[in-house]
Amino acid sequence: MILAPLKRYARLLGSLARYTLAREMSFRGNFLVKVSVEVIWLGIMLAFYRTVFAKTNAIAGWNEPEYLFFVGCYFALNGLIETLFLENCNDFAEMVRSGDLDFLLLKPIDEQFLITCRKFDWATVPNVLMGVGLMIISLIQMHWQFDLMRLLAFCVFFVCGLILAYSFMLVLTSLSVWLVRNQNLMEMWWLFSSLARYPKEIFNQSWAEPLGRLFTYVIPILLVVNVPARVMVKSLDPWMIGFMFLATAVAFILSRMFFMRALRSYRSASS
Amino acid sequence: MEPIISAAGLTKTYRVFQKRKGVAGALRGLVKREYKEVRAVDGISFNIEPGELVAFLGPNGAGKTTTLKMLSGLIYPNAGSARVLGYVPWERDDAFRRRFALVMGQKNQLWWDLPASDSFELHREIYGIPSDQFKRTLGDLTELLNVEKLTRQAVRELSLGERMKMELIAALLHQPQVLLLDEPTIGLDVVAQVAIQKCLREYHQQRGVTMLLTSHYMRDVEALCNRVIVINHGKLVYDGGLAGLSERFGRMKLVKIEFASGSVPDDIERFGEVAHRDGPGVELRVDPARIGEILGAILERYPVADISVTDPPLEQVITRVFQESEPAKS
């Protein structure tokens, strides 16, 4: 019963990806510029960490290969968010302002799905691949022993992290309905993804502790990369696992309710 | 029979932010905002039976588009109720959205950078249209609108008229039973306008689709609709036949006279209100009851080259309707 609509949505996602690929190919220059920027950006990050690790064995309890894995995990997860959702969420504010949202609301399909998954941003797919590559390299460096259970757990928590990050983005996106102009969305999102980029142990110092708690328990953005990365290369408290599941479910449901509430307030700019 | 579209006391008010003048005003606006309540639609009620083709008229800002948007489920009313195809539109049930379509002349739903055929294909998947039905409908529609050769061209490279035809095809692909059209011919040349009218008329004849259409072009209305609903300032001012509209608001006949003398006599205004004057020709607005008497008097008095009596064009009638439905200014 549940499978039929799931199959339909999966097929639709495939078609949307295909059409956007056709579109992307007609703007090849843009694609190349974007990929080059991302490669340089990753290069800078790696050069910086290399320099730091030349002086020390560990940052906040993470040694070099572990940290590299963390960075790879962040890159892959953030890349997926950008590929699947970022451009769509960013378009949303403009669609509210211009009233182009109308046609998306008329389609016999879940509004949240169509609005947030409409376009597939192929230019950020290389980020995902770079992230995966980095994770594999770091696992080789640390002589990781293959462990199927761990790998499966990692995949599950990676998806949880993805859903969690998506939920935060959806809340920020929904605000566009009231703010109409929402250029701050990108900056807010940048803050969120910056928070997710570092191990949460960096907040263990005295003055940073309240911040760490805030972003772990109240707005659990720190869980997004930390939990899957820890599961794979370190150990994890069992209760943290439970909390991750809970946080993911609550964030997803609340963000959806908030989004639907926002759509109710949509005014549909005049034609 | 149950009406296919029904609205009862439909009301929508907007709170509009009033911007103050200048920088100081803008700064004060940050602290204390002033809002004005705008009643876009004010207690409108009507029923439309299956298969009807109804024109929805009113001056700019009368509330036509807002009403259509409520009937499409895009926005929520503040009061009143509506049912379309048995559904409450703003609940946006998938089954409802599968059976109706909205065409907006000033907005486009096709993907700008892709050929229309790609957008159609995506449509097929979203609506779950069976392949053979999709092919048949698409074939019929492209033929009807004469755009078979254009579907592989990027939408941004099409002319406005061609694009509108593609929009219409996209809206009809899933064979909706109710079609709402908001200014479908706006900005189009006469040829494209006629093509769209023809398509809508034939489609209506073939499938008996219920249509509600807004337009500023009376040609659209005359070509397509028998029934007219007029609103002004959010209120319903007329709901009835197109002919009845002329009777009630037109009331006057239009007498066109061309004088053989080459100029219009100075005292022509004795016979009726001058609507238009041009060289030897004049158009008089005359009470239908006095037509015989006035024609007799004119023919007796002046040498006339040509004379005709017609109903005033719908444009004039509708202008009159709008004027008469303006609330009295105090």
XYZ file of C-alpha atoms in Angstrom:
601
model
C 0.000 0.000 0.000
C 2.730 2.446 1.010
C 5.053 1.235 -1.721
C 3.001 2.429 -4.697
C 3.170 6.177 -3.904
C 6.792 5.765 -2.826
C 7.610 4.274 -6.197
C 5.755 7.104 -7.914
C 7.701 9.756 -6.019
C 11.015 7.998 -6.632
C 10.255 7.825 -10.359
C 9.291 11.492 -10.374
C 12.504 12.430 -8.614
C 14.372 10.549 -11.344
C 12.523 12.423 -14.089
C 13.115 15.783 -12.413
C 16.830 14.981 -12.153
C 16.862 14.051 -15.832
C 15.173 17.248 -16.981
C 17.425 19.421 -14.872
C 20.456 17.643 -16.308
C 19.268 18.564 -19.781
C 18.874 22.139 -18.599
C 22.245 22.217 -16.841
C 24.017 20.961 -19.938
C 22.878 24.034 -21.826
C 24.789 26.152 -19.281
C 28.102 24.313 -19.323
C 30.269 27.315 -18.382
C 28.321 27.865 -15.193
C 28.742 24.214 -14.313
C 32.541 24.294 -14.764
C 32.975 27.488 -12.727
C 30.941 26.079 -9.878
C 32.872 22.799 -9.791
C 36.243 24.625 -9.862
C 35.223 26.814 -6.921
C 34.271 23.775 -4.887
C 37.523 21.954 -5.661
C 39.574 24.975 -4.586
C 37.468 25.350 -1.447
C 38.101 21.729 -0.463
C 41.802 22.194 -1.242
C 42.046 25.172 1.113
C 40.335 23.249 3.913
C 42.630 20.257 3.507
C 45.784 22.419 3.355
C 44.705 24.151 6.561
C 44.029 20.922 8.446
C 47.347 19.477 7.203
C 49.128 22.512 8.692
C 47.328 22.155 12.009
C 47.996 18.434 12.239
C 51.680 19.039 11.559
C 51.769 20.657 15.036
C 49.409 18.388 16.959
C 48.123 14.814 17.004
C 44.499 15.607 17.637
C 41.926 18.381 17.480
C 39.248 18.127 20.158
C 40.000 14.420 20.512
C 39.906 13.656 16.765
C 43.194 12.461 15.206
C 44.095 13.294 11.617
C 42.432 10.407 9.704
C 39.378 10.632 11.951
C 39.137 14.334 11.342
C 39.580 13.792 7.624
C 36.667 11.360 7.738
C 34.595 13.972 9.546
C 35.382 16.561 6.869
C 34.531 14.049 4.128
C 31.241 13.221 5.815
C 30.408 16.924 6.078
C 31.273 17.484 2.430
C 29.142 14.595 1.220
C 26.168 15.496 3.395
C 26.275 19.194 2.638
C 26.780 18.397 -1.041
C 23.667 16.233 -1.053
C 21.647 18.983 0.625
C 22.840 21.424 -1.997
C 22.174 19.018 -4.848
C 18.678 18.111 -3.772
C 17.252 21.065 -1.872
C 19.283 24.265 -1.593
C 18.459 25.810 -4.965
C 14.788 24.901 -4.614
C 14.516 26.409 -1.162
C 16.303 29.474 -2.401
C 13.870 29.770 -5.344
C 10.930 29.524 -2.993
C 11.231 33.121 -1.748
C 11.240 34.395 -5.320
C 8.253 32.216 -6.199
C 6.339 33.638 -3.252
C 7.216 37.170 -4.303
C 6.299 36.702 -7.954
C 3.337 34.414 -7.368
C 4.870 31.637 -9.475
C 4.228 29.296 -6.587
C 0.634 29.085 -7.856
C 1.313 26.395 -10.404
C 3.212 24.201 -7.973
C 0.299 24.310 -5.550
C -2.131 23.246 -8.272
C -0.385 19.972 -9.047
C -1.907 16.790 -7.634
C 1.176 15.955 -5.632
C 2.605 16.682 -2.200
C 3.447 20.404 -2.093
C 6.516 19.939 0.071
C 7.930 17.334 -2.277
C 7.384 19.390 -5.404
C 8.656 22.653 -3.921
C 11.784 21.305 -2.247
C 12.794 18.611 -4.749
C 11.803 20.274 -8.005
C 15.259 20.955 -9.345
C 18.326 18.832 -9.057
C 21.501 20.881 -8.829
C 23.982 18.809 -10.787
C 26.824 21.280 -10.248
C 27.131 20.184 -6.612
C 27.234 16.445 -7.316
C 31.071 16.555 -7.483
C 31.028 17.767 -3.837
C 29.270 14.594 -2.835
C 31.815 12.514 -4.740
C 34.727 14.456 -3.219
C 33.254 13.871 0.244
C 32.882 10.146 -0.393
C 36.432 9.983 -1.769
C 37.794 11.768 1.293
C 35.977 9.352 3.605
C 37.422 6.345 1.766
C 40.963 7.765 1.834
C 40.746 8.480 5.560
C 39.454 4.968 6.276
C 42.434 3.535 4.399
C 44.788 5.819 6.349
C 43.448 4.629 9.675
C 43.520 0.964 8.553
C 39.794 0.657 9.205
C 38.648 -2.936 9.702
C 35.593 -3.672 7.578
C 32.533 -3.944 9.778
C 29.184 -4.334 8.043
C 27.124 -3.358 11.077
C 29.068 -0.150 11.486
C 28.739 0.663 7.812
C 24.976 0.095 7.921
C 24.668 2.164 11.096
C 26.643 4.919 9.410
C 24.306 4.873 6.410
C 21.236 5.058 8.648
C 22.621 7.993 10.640
C 23.841 9.716 7.526
C 20.258 9.681 6.239
C 19.049 10.905 9.654
C 21.572 13.757 9.429
C 20.316 14.570 5.957
C 16.687 14.668 7.123
C 17.639 16.773 10.130
C 19.507 19.315 8.015
C 16.661 19.335 5.478
C 14.163 20.061 8.239
C 16.146 23.082 9.407
C 16.340 24.329 5.865
C 12.598 23.855 5.417
C 11.882 26.006 8.465
C 14.134 28.771 7.152
C 12.494 28.450 3.737
C 8.981 28.674 5.144
C 9.779 32.057 6.660
C 9.849 33.473 3.108
C 6.061 33.457 3.033
C 5.981 36.143 5.721
C 9.235 37.908 4.974
C 8.581 37.874 1.191
C 12.145 39.009 0.570
C 14.363 36.415 2.142
C 17.931 37.008 1.096
C 18.957 36.183 4.631
C 18.025 32.581 4.045
C 21.360 31.820 2.404
C 23.264 33.519 5.206
C 21.277 31.682 7.856
C 21.921 28.464 6.061
C 25.626 29.282 5.899
C 25.625 29.709 9.678
C 23.873 26.362 10.091
C 26.245 24.526 7.820
C 29.227 26.177 9.528
C 27.995 24.842 12.836
C 27.721 21.365 11.383
C 31.236 21.510 9.968
C 33.131 21.058 13.254
C 33.232 18.285 15.852
C 30.983 19.204 18.720
C 33.882 18.695 21.158
C 35.178 22.150 20.186
C 32.374 23.514 22.354
C 33.733 21.774 25.444
C 35.516 24.886 26.716
C 33.903 26.860 29.478
C 32.373 29.827 27.644
C 31.390 27.835 24.569
C 29.558 25.163 26.511
C 26.126 26.799 26.552
C 26.398 27.222 22.775
C 27.285 23.569 22.382
C 24.306 22.537 24.492
C 21.978 24.850 22.609
C 22.972 23.424 19.245
C 22.905 19.833 20.489
C 19.674 19.670 22.449
C 17.503 22.611 21.467
C 18.426 23.204 17.831
C 20.309 19.955 17.243
C 22.291 21.051 14.199
C 25.525 19.697 15.759
C 24.163 16.166 15.499
C 23.915 16.275 11.712
C 27.524 15.311 10.907
C 28.814 14.413 14.362
C 26.589 11.396 14.911
C 27.214 9.560 11.601
C 30.950 10.358 11.696
C 31.320 9.166 15.300
C 29.395 5.975 14.585
C 31.815 5.137 11.819
C 35.235 6.008 13.279
C 34.700 6.444 17.017
C 32.199 5.113 19.496
C 28.807 6.512 20.411
C 26.709 6.554 23.574
C 23.617 4.407 23.077
C 21.456 7.211 24.377
C 22.852 9.539 21.706
C 21.574 7.077 19.110
C 18.105 7.247 20.615
C 18.274 11.010 20.798
C 19.317 11.245 17.136
C 16.289 9.215 16.039
C 13.994 11.271 18.222
C 15.456 14.592 17.076
C 15.175 13.574 13.410
C 11.549 12.529 13.717
C 10.511 15.580 15.724
C 12.378 18.010 13.448
C 10.872 16.458 10.320
C 7.306 16.516 11.611
C 7.523 20.009 13.119
C 9.172 21.491 10.035
C 6.482 19.989 7.822
C 3.723 21.391 10.012
C 5.414 24.777 9.959
C 5.749 24.655 6.169
C 2.080 23.747 5.689
C 1.102 26.569 8.029
C 3.243 28.923 5.933
C 1.490 27.829 2.723
C -1.829 28.764 4.303
C -0.566 32.312 4.589
C 0.556 32.453 0.966
C -1.081 35.437 -0.684
C -0.382 34.633 -4.318
C 0.915 37.863 -5.814
C -1.483 39.398 -8.297
C -1.232 38.443 -11.930
C -28.309 18.658 -11.021
C -25.742 19.640 -8.418
C -23.793 22.779 -9.443
C -20.194 21.992 -10.377
C -18.932 25.264 -8.927
C -20.651 27.001 -6.069
C -19.606 29.954 -3.981
C -21.524 31.278 -0.996
C -20.589 34.511 0.722
C -16.983 34.148 -0.398
C -14.899 36.914 1.211
C -11.200 37.714 1.169
C -9.581 40.617 2.949
C -5.926 41.540 2.749
C -3.989 43.516 5.290
C -1.818 45.835 3.285
C 1.177 47.599 4.805
C 1.001 51.354 4.259
C 4.438 52.710 3.538
C 5.108 56.198 4.768
C 6.902 58.767 2.693
C 10.670 59.291 2.832
C 13.438 57.929 5.039
C 11.996 59.229 8.296
C 8.694 57.603 7.398
C 10.418 54.327 6.600
C 12.188 54.411 9.970
C 8.921 55.081 11.781
C 7.451 52.189 9.835
C 10.038 49.895 11.440
C 8.623 50.631 14.874
C 4.939 51.039 14.220
C 3.380 49.666 11.093
C 0.194 50.968 9.604
C -2.038 48.526 7.833
C -5.090 48.998 5.720
C -7.744 46.336 5.355
C -8.574 45.746 1.721
C -11.690 43.771 0.937
C -10.731 42.160 -2.354
C -13.797 39.936 -2.482
C -16.853 40.791 -0.460
C -19.496 38.128 0.032
C -19.814 36.741 -3.483
C -22.289 33.946 -4.180
C -23.037 32.120 -7.406
C -23.573 28.645 -8.836
C -22.310 27.240 -12.107
C -23.853 24.144 -13.654
C -21.801 21.419 -15.372
C -20.915 22.335 -18.948
C -21.536 26.063 -18.607
C -19.196 28.593 -20.149
C -19.264 31.688 -17.977
C -17.452 35.010 -18.288
C -16.332 36.662 -15.120
C -16.033 40.397 -15.691
C -15.024 43.446 -13.742
C -12.589 46.359 -13.912
C -9.013 45.947 -12.681
C -8.908 45.251 -8.981
C -12.547 44.145 -8.845
C -11.614 40.822 -7.254
C -11.886 38.483 -10.245
C -8.448 36.932 -9.910
C -8.769 36.651 -6.145
C -12.049 34.758 -6.607
C -10.469 32.444 -9.176
C -7.563 31.818 -6.817
C -9.923 30.868 -4.019
C -11.821 28.539 -6.340
C -8.478 26.975 -7.330
C -7.468 26.505 -3.716
C -4.418 28.746 -3.899
C -5.584 31.093 -1.181
C -7.909 30.743 1.784
C -11.016 32.908 2.148
C -11.670 34.844 5.345
C -15.333 33.951 5.238
C -17.840 32.070 3.138
C -17.621 28.703 1.473
C -17.048 27.224 -1.953
C -17.270 23.853 -3.604
C -15.749 22.853 -6.897
C -16.420 19.360 -8.251
C -17.738 18.521 -4.807
C -14.473 19.454 -3.065
C -13.517 22.354 -0.849
C -10.820 23.792 -3.124
C -8.392 25.079 -0.473
C -8.118 21.646 1.083
C -6.239 20.845 -2.136
C -7.244 17.220 -2.333
C -5.182 15.399 -4.982
C -8.363 14.007 -6.538
C -9.661 17.561 -6.907
C -6.425 18.862 -8.408
C -6.420 16.036 -10.915
C -9.777 17.142 -12.300
C -9.351 20.851 -12.727
C -6.938 23.316 -14.286
C -6.111 26.986 -14.074
C -4.655 28.983 -16.954
C -3.193 32.388 -16.203
C -2.331 34.652 -19.100
C 0.308 36.483 -17.121
C 2.090 33.602 -15.507
C 3.700 30.611 -17.055
C 4.056 27.135 -15.727
C 6.219 25.675 -18.481
C 9.938 25.289 -17.884
C 11.497 28.307 -19.482
C 14.745 26.701 -20.677
C 13.327 23.417 -21.923
C 11.157 22.529 -24.912
C 7.444 22.473 -24.124
C 7.376 18.743 -24.853
C 9.611 18.132 -21.810
C 7.213 20.069 -19.604
C 4.316 18.060 -21.056
C 6.156 14.829 -20.318
C 6.749 15.901 -16.723
C 3.070 16.765 -16.508
C 2.187 13.283 -17.643
C 4.214 11.840 -14.799
C 2.892 14.189 -12.132
C -0.730 13.613 -13.149
C -0.147 9.932 -13.859
C -1.725 10.140 -17.323
C -1.675 6.802 -19.179
C 0.756 6.912 -22.119
C -1.711 6.261 -24.944
C -4.224 8.763 -23.598
C -1.427 11.315 -23.241
C -0.285 10.835 -26.837
C -3.802 11.104 -28.182
C -4.680 14.228 -26.198
C -1.386 15.894 -27.048
C -1.841 15.084 -30.734
C -5.382 16.484 -30.747
C -4.409 19.665 -28.951
C -1.282 20.480 -30.974
C -3.331 19.969 -34.118
C -6.206 22.081 -32.838
C -3.808 24.919 -32.030
C -1.576 24.300 -35.022
C 1.676 24.051 -33.060
C 2.873 20.538 -33.938
C 6.238 21.833 -35.082
C 6.976 23.992 -32.045
C 6.919 21.560 -29.159
C 10.632 20.708 -29.470
C 11.727 24.338 -29.249
C 12.857 25.887 -25.940
C 9.906 27.757 -24.445
C 11.912 30.970 -24.044
C 12.317 31.084 -27.839
C 8.579 31.009 -28.561
C 6.461 34.077 -29.257
C 3.918 35.152 -26.649
C 1.050 33.688 -28.661
C 2.824 30.380 -29.197
C 3.724 30.197 -25.545
C 0.125 30.796 -24.519
C -0.981 27.967 -26.771
C 1.563 25.693 -25.072
C 0.296 26.824 -21.666
C -3.212 25.936 -22.739
C -2.091 22.500 -23.898
C -0.315 21.922 -20.584
C -3.500 22.828 -18.739
C -5.676 20.506 -20.832
C -3.427 17.442 -20.987
C -4.982 15.772 -17.979
C -8.470 16.451 -19.367
C -9.811 18.608 -16.559
C -13.565 18.822 -16.010
C -13.361 22.375 -14.756
C -11.185 24.966 -16.427
C -10.559 28.354 -14.859
C -9.006 30.920 -17.186
C -7.572 34.215 -16.011
C -6.994 36.571 -18.938
C -5.926 33.803 -21.310
C -5.585 36.155 -24.280
C -3.922 39.113 -22.624
C -1.357 40.841 -24.811
C -2.034 38.585 -27.803
C -2.645 39.780 -31.347
C -6.048 39.201 -32.921
C -4.946 36.076 -34.816
C -3.648 34.371 -31.706
C -6.701 35.510 -29.739
C -9.022 33.959 -32.275
C -6.979 30.737 -32.282
C -7.261 30.448 -28.502
C -11.001 31.215 -28.625
C -11.490 28.595 -31.296
C -9.592 26.008 -29.303
C -11.591 26.718 -26.164
C -14.885 26.618 -28.045
C -14.140 23.345 -29.794
C -12.779 21.802 -26.653
C -15.912 22.826 -24.828
C -18.127 21.365 -27.547
C -16.223 18.095 -27.622
C -15.924 17.485 -23.931
C -18.515 19.669 -22.230
C -15.917 21.091 -19.884
C -17.159 23.747 -17.474
C -15.256 26.988 -17.972
C -15.068 30.203 -16.012
C -13.140 32.893 -17.815
C -11.990 36.407 -17.028
C -10.998 38.703 -19.842
C -10.760 42.343 -20.687
C -11.417 41.565 -24.319
C -15.128 41.563 -24.986
C -14.414 39.651 -28.182
C -13.452 36.659 -26.019
C -16.637 36.987 -24.053
C -18.878 37.337 -27.096
C -17.179 34.457 -28.862
C -17.408 32.058 -25.962
C -19.884 32.830 -23.226
C -23.650 33.010 -22.840
C -23.617 33.863 -19.211
C -21.831 36.745 -17.537
C -21.033 37.411 -13.913
C -19.948 40.981 -13.234
C -18.248 42.040 -10.035
C -17.013 45.427 -8.930
C -15.260 46.340 -5.687
C -15.534 42.739 -4.630
C -19.322 42.653 -4.920
C -21.505 40.893 -7.435
C -23.377 43.391 -9.592
C -24.804 41.226 -12.355
C -25.301 37.532 -12.996
C -27.229 36.511 -16.080
C -27.312 36.208 -19.844
C -25.100 38.253 -22.118
C -28.200 39.637 -23.885
C -29.750 40.598 -20.570
C -26.689 42.636 -19.764
C -27.263 44.855 -22.799
C -30.942 45.131 -21.952
C -30.369 46.113 -18.382
C -27.372 48.349 -18.722
C -27.202 49.063 -22.436
C -30.868 50.085 -22.738
C -29.824 52.512 -25.484
C -29.623 51.828 -29.209
C -26.822 53.219 -31.266
C -27.928 55.211 -34.373
C -25.165 55.823 -36.906
C -25.904 58.520 -39.444
C -23.856 59.862 -42.321
C -25.158 63.143 -43.656
C -25.153 63.833 -47.407
C -24.323 67.477 -46.760
C -20.836 66.474 -45.565
C -21.246 67.881 -42.071
C -23.222 67.071 -38.965
C -26.026 69.569 -38.209
C -25.393 71.713 -35.145
C -28.632 70.857 -33.383
C -28.121 67.071 -33.621
C -27.937 66.795 -29.832
C -31.711 67.372 -29.656
C -32.186 63.784 -30.913
C -29.888 61.921 -28.571
C -26.588 61.779 -26.740
C -23.627 62.084 -29.147
C -21.365 59.095 -28.624
C -18.949 59.825 -31.417
C -18.561 62.448 -34.150
C -16.382 62.135 -37.222
C -16.684 64.415 -40.309
C -20.078 63.827 -41.893
C -20.812 60.918 -39.527
C -22.246 60.824 -36.028
C -23.218 58.151 -33.511
C -26.181 58.880 -31.306
C -27.274 57.011 -28.211
C -31.073 56.797 -28.375
C -33.786 55.365 -26.166
C -35.163 52.282 -28.048
C -38.763 53.468 -27.449
C -38.102 56.656 -29.414
C -36.206 55.133 -32.363
C -39.031 55.428 -34.887
C -39.886 58.957 -33.936
C -36.267 60.141 -34.055
C -35.368 58.420 -37.322
C -38.467 59.946 -38.907
C -37.590 63.405 -37.702
C -33.985 63.217 -38.918
C -34.834 61.790 -42.344
C -37.478 64.425 -42.818
C -35.194 67.286 -41.907
C -31.778 66.393 -43.397
C -30.432 64.674 -46.517
C -28.952 61.444 -45.209
C -26.370 59.302 -47.073
C -26.467 56.325 -44.757
C -28.218 55.311 -41.560
C -28.143 52.261 -39.308
C -29.387 51.208 -35.900
C -27.338 48.799 -33.787
C -26.895 47.638 -30.226
C -24.008 49.410 -28.572
C -20.822 47.293 -28.559
C -20.290 45.197 -25.463
C -17.330 47.355 -24.460
C -19.629 50.353 -24.039
C -22.211 48.319 -22.183
C -19.656 46.922 -19.809
C -18.148 50.346 -19.165
C -21.628 51.490 -18.242
C -22.085 48.517 -15.910
C -18.828 49.342 -14.163
C -19.743 53.017 -13.874
C -23.215 52.353 -12.541
C -21.928 49.865 -9.991
C -19.428 52.351 -8.545
C -20.418 53.155 -4.978
C -21.688 56.735 -4.666
C -18.883 59.047 -3.679
C -19.749 61.260 -0.738
